[in-house]
XYZ file of C-alpha atoms in Angstrom:
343
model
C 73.292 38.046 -21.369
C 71.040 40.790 -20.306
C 69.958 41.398 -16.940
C 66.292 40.266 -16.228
C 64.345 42.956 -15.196
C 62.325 42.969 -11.976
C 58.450 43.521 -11.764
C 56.332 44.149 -8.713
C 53.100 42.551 -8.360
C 51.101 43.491 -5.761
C 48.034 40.393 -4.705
C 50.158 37.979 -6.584
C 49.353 35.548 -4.641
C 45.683 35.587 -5.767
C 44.005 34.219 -8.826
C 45.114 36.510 -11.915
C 47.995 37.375 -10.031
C 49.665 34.048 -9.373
C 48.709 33.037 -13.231
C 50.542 36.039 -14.334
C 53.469 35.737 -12.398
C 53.717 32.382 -14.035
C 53.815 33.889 -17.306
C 56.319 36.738 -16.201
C 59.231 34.553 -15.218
C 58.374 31.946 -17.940
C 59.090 35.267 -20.138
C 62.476 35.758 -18.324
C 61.155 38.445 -15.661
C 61.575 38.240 -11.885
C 58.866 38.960 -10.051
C 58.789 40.438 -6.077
C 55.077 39.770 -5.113
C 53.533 41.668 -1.938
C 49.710 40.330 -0.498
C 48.480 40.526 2.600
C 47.045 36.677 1.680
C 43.267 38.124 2.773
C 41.847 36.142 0.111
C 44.721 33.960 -0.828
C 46.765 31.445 0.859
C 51.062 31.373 0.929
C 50.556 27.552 -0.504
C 50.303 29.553 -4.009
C 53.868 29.741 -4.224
C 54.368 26.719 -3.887
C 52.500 25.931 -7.039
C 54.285 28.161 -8.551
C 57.622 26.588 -8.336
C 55.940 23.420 -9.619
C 55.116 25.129 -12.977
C 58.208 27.013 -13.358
C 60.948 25.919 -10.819
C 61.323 28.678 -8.552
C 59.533 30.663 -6.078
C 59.082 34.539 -6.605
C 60.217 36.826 -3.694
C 57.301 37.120 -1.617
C 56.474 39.528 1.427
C 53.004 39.629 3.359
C 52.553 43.063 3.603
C 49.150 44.821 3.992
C 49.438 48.041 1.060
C 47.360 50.222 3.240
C 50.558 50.318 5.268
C 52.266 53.180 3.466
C 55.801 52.663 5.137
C 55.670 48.416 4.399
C 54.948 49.364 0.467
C 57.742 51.738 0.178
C 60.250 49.485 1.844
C 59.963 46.816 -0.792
C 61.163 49.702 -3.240
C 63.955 50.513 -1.355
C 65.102 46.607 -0.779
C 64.186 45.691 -4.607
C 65.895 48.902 -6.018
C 65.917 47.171 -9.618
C 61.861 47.262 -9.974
C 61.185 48.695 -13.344
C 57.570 48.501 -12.960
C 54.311 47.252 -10.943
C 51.133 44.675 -12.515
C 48.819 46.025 -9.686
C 46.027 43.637 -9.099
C 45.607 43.885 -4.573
C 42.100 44.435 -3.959
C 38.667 43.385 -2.843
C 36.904 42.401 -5.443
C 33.436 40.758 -5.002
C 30.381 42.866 -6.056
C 28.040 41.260 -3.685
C 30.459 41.965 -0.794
C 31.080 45.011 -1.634
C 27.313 46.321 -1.501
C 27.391 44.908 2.341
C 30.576 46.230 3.048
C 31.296 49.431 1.233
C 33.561 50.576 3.805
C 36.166 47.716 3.744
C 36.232 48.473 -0.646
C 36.610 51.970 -0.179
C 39.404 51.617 1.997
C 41.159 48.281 0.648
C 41.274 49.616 -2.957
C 41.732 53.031 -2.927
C 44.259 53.444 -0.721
C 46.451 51.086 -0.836
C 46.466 52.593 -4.538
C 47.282 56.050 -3.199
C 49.799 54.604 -0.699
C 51.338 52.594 -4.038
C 51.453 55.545 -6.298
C 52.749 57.954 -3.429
C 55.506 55.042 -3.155
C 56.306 54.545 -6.962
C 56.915 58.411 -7.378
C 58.953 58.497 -4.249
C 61.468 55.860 -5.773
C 61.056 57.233 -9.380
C 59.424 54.277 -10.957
C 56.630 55.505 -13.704
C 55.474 52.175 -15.217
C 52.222 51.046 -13.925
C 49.622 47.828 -15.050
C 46.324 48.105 -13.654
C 44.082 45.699 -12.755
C 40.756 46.817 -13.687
C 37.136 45.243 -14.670
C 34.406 45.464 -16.823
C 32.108 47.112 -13.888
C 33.382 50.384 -14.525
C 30.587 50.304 -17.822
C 27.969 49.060 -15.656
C 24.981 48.663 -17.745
C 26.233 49.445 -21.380
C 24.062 50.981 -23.570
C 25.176 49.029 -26.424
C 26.681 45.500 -26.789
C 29.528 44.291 -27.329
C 31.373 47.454 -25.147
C 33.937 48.829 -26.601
C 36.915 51.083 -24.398
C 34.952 54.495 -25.518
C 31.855 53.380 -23.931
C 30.556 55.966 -21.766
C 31.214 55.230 -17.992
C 27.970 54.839 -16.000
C 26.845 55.354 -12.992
C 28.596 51.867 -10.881
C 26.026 49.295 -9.967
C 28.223 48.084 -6.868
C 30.995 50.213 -4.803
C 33.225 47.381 -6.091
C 32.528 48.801 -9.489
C 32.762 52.840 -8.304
C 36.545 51.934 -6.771
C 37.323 51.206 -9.903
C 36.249 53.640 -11.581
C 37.533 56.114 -9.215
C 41.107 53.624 -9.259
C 41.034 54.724 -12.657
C 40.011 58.785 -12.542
C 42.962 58.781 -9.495
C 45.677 57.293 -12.317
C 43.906 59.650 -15.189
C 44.450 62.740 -12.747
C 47.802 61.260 -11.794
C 48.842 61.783 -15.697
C 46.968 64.662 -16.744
C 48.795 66.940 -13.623
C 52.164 66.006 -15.899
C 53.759 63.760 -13.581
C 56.679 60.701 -14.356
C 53.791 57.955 -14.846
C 52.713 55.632 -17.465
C 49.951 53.493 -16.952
C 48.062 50.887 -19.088
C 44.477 50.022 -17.701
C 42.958 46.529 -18.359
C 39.622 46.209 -17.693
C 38.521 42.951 -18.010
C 35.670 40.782 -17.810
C 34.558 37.509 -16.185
C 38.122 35.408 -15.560
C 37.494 31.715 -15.281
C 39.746 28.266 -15.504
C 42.784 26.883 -13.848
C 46.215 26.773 -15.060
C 46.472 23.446 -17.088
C 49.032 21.864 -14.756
C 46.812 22.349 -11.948
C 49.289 23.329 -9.692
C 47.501 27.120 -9.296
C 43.738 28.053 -9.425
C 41.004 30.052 -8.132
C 40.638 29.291 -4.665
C 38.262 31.578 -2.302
C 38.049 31.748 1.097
C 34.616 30.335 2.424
C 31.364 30.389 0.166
C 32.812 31.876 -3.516
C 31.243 34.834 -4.620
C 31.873 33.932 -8.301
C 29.584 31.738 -10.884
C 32.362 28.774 -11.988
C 34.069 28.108 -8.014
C 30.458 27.483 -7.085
C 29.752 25.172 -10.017
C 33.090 23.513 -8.764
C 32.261 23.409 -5.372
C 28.636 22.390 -5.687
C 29.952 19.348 -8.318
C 32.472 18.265 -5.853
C 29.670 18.128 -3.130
C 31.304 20.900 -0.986
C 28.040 22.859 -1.722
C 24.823 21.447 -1.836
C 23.043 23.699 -4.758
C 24.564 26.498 -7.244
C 22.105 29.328 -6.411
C 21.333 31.138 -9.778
C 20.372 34.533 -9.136
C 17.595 35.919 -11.226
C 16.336 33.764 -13.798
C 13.772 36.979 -15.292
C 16.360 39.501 -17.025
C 15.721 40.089 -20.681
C 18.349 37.586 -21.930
C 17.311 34.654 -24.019
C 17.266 32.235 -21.269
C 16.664 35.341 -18.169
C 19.835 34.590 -16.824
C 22.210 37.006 -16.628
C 25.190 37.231 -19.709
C 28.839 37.702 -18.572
C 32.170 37.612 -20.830
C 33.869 34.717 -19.531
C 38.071 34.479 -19.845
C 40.664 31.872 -19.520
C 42.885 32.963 -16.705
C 45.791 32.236 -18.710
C 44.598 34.250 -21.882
C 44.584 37.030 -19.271
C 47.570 36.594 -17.619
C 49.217 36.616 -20.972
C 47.558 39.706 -21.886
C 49.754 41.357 -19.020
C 53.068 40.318 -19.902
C 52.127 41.769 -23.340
C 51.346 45.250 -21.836
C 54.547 45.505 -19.163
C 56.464 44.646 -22.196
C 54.584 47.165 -24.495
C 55.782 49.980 -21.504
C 59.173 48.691 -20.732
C 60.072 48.929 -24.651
C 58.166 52.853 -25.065
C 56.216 51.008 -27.746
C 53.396 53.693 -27.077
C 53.671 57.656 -27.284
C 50.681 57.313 -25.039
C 51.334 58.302 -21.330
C 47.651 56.049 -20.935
C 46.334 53.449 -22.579
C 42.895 51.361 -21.720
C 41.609 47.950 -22.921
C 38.937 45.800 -22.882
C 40.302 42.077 -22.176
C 37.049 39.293 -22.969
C 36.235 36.949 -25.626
C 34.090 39.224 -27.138
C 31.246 36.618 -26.942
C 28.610 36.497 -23.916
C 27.413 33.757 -22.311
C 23.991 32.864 -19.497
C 24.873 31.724 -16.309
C 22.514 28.632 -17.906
C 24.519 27.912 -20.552
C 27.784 27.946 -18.555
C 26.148 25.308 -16.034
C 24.831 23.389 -19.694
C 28.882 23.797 -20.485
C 30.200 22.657 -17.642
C 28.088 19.438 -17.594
C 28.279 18.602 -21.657
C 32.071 19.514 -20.867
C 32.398 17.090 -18.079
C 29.764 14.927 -17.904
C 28.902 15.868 -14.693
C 25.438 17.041 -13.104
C 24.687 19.130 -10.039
C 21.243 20.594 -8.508
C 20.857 24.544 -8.841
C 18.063 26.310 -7.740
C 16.688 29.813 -8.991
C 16.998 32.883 -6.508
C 16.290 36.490 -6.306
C 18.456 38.552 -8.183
C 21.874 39.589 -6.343
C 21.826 43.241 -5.661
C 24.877 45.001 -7.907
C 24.635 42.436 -10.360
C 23.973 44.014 -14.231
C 22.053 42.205 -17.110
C 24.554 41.684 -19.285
C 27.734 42.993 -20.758
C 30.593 40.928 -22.919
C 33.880 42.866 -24.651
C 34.644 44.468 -27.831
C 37.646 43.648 -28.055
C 39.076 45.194 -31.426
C 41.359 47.528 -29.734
C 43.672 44.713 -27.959
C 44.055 42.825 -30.785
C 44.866 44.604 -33.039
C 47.450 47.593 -30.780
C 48.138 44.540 -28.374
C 48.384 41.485 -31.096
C 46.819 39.711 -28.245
C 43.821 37.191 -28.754
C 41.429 34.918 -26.344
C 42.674 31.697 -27.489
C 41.769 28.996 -25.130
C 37.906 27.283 -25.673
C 35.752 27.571 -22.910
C 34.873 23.962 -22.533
C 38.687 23.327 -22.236
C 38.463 25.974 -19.632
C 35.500 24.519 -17.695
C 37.450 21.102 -17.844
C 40.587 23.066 -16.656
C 38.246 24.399 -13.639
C 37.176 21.407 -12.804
C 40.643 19.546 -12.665
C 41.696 21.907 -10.397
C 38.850 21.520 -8.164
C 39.079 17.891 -8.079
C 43.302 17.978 -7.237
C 42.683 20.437 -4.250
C 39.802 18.293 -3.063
C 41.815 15.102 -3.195
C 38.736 13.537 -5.706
């Protein structure tokens, strides 16, 4: 029997992270995970090994610690690549605190690279988003959309995250790197053993609808109800967390096997359909059957109007698909809410 081989993946304790190592080791990969648990908690792995029997190796390390990320290298010698998702990642946090983006996810990404050279491993995932478009100038977005100006720094470190891999390749070194840029990732895993659980008030639209049904919150704040969308809500690209997580495995697999002559490859990962911040709350409560107040607010600043995937390119180079419904995603949400709340 072959040997399984080892990937590294850094914030896998998080949301997509945690969901993804699921799906590694259910596809016969074992997984070291490094996270500094800043927006995460250790109990993760522990749903984990519900789903799939065992716990990954874990280490709390923070990656802007240059001499803690190369020592997992040099313990885990058989890492044949890295899904790279550590980072800060809310835009309306990242607007007040610039400094703590710029620092959290750009270099620990330098220190990462700097340690994957250093121990000769040239397979890299990326964890990257949607914001790196910023406004589109045409809908659905497609991977050869031009790159605007970010709305948010959470949006600019990724797009410079992605120019530092880019220069990375282009000065000819050992690296191959897939970028997935990805939209609006919603849902629980459907055991609800693992979910998305922030740390104090969630910055994102479907842990506040949660929250606020559960009567942790006591209104979901819409922000802006006067963009030029059908309803003047804004219009996001919302993904099951599992279609995602799957979307992974397929591109460690697609640079483990050299299935690409491409030293860099980027796609979009979304339904391809967009929905209002409305319609998800209509969703959510046709999907449910339950009701919760929300009031209207200013607009948040770094927020866009709208943007949802074209997502031609990953189906048909990946064969991978958006699969899962998004009321069965709402409903998955909102099981996992109600387990963690004990409702």
């Amino acid at each position: 029997m072959a040997q399984k081989q080892t990937i590294l993946v850094t914030g896998g304790t998080g949301y997509i992270g945690s969901h993804t190592t699921v799906e590694l080791i259910e596809k016969g990969y074992n997984v070291v995970i490094i996270d500094n648990l800043s927006n995460s908690d250790k109990t993760v792995l522990d749903g984990i090994k519900k789903i799939i029997g065992t716990k990954p190796d874990f280490y709390q390390i923070d990656m802007c610690e240059p001499d803690a990320v190369k020592k997992i290298f040099e313990k885990h010698k058989d890492i044949k690549a890295v899904i790279h998702f550590a980072a800060s990642k809310a835009v309306g946090e990242s607007v007040e605190k610039p400094l703590k983006y710029y620092e959290n996810n750009l270099i620990s990404l330098i220190y990462l690279l700097k340690a994957m050279s250093e121990c000769s491993i040239n397979q890299l995932v990326f964890s990257s988003s949607c914001t790196v478009y910023g406004q589109p100038e045409e809908l659905p977005v497609t991977e050869n959309a031009p790159i605007q100006t970010a709305n948010s720094p959470y949006g600019n470190t990724k797009q410079i995250a992605e120019e530092i891999i880019k220069d990375i390749i282009v000065s000819k070194a050992e690296l191959n790197a897939v970028l997935l840029r990805y939209f609006n990732p919603i849902g629980a895993h459907p055991t609800a053993h693992i979910g998305e659980l922030p740390n104090g008030v969630p910055n994102n639209l479907i842990p506040f609808i949660t929250q606020t049904a559960a009567g942790i919150r006591k209104e979901l704040k819409i922000f802006g109800d006067d963009y030029e969308t059908p309803d003047g809500t804004a219009i996001r690209d919302y993904i099951n967390v599992v279609d995602l997580a799957k979307a992974h495995v397929i591109a460690i697999e697609r640079l483990l096997t050299s299935k690409n002559d491409r030293p860099l490859e980027i796609f979009n990962l979304g339904t391809g359909k967009g929905n209002s911040v409305l319609e998800m709350v209509k969703t959510f409560e046709r999907a449910t059957g339950i009701s919760f107040p929300y009031t209207i607010v200013d607009r948040r600043e770094g927020d866009i109007e709208q943007v949802w995937a074209d997502t031609t390119y990953a189906n048909e180079v990946l064969g991978w698909k958006a699969e899962i419904p998004l009321e069965e995603t709402l409903i998955s949400a909102w099981t996992w809410e109600k387990k963690i709340r004990n409702l």
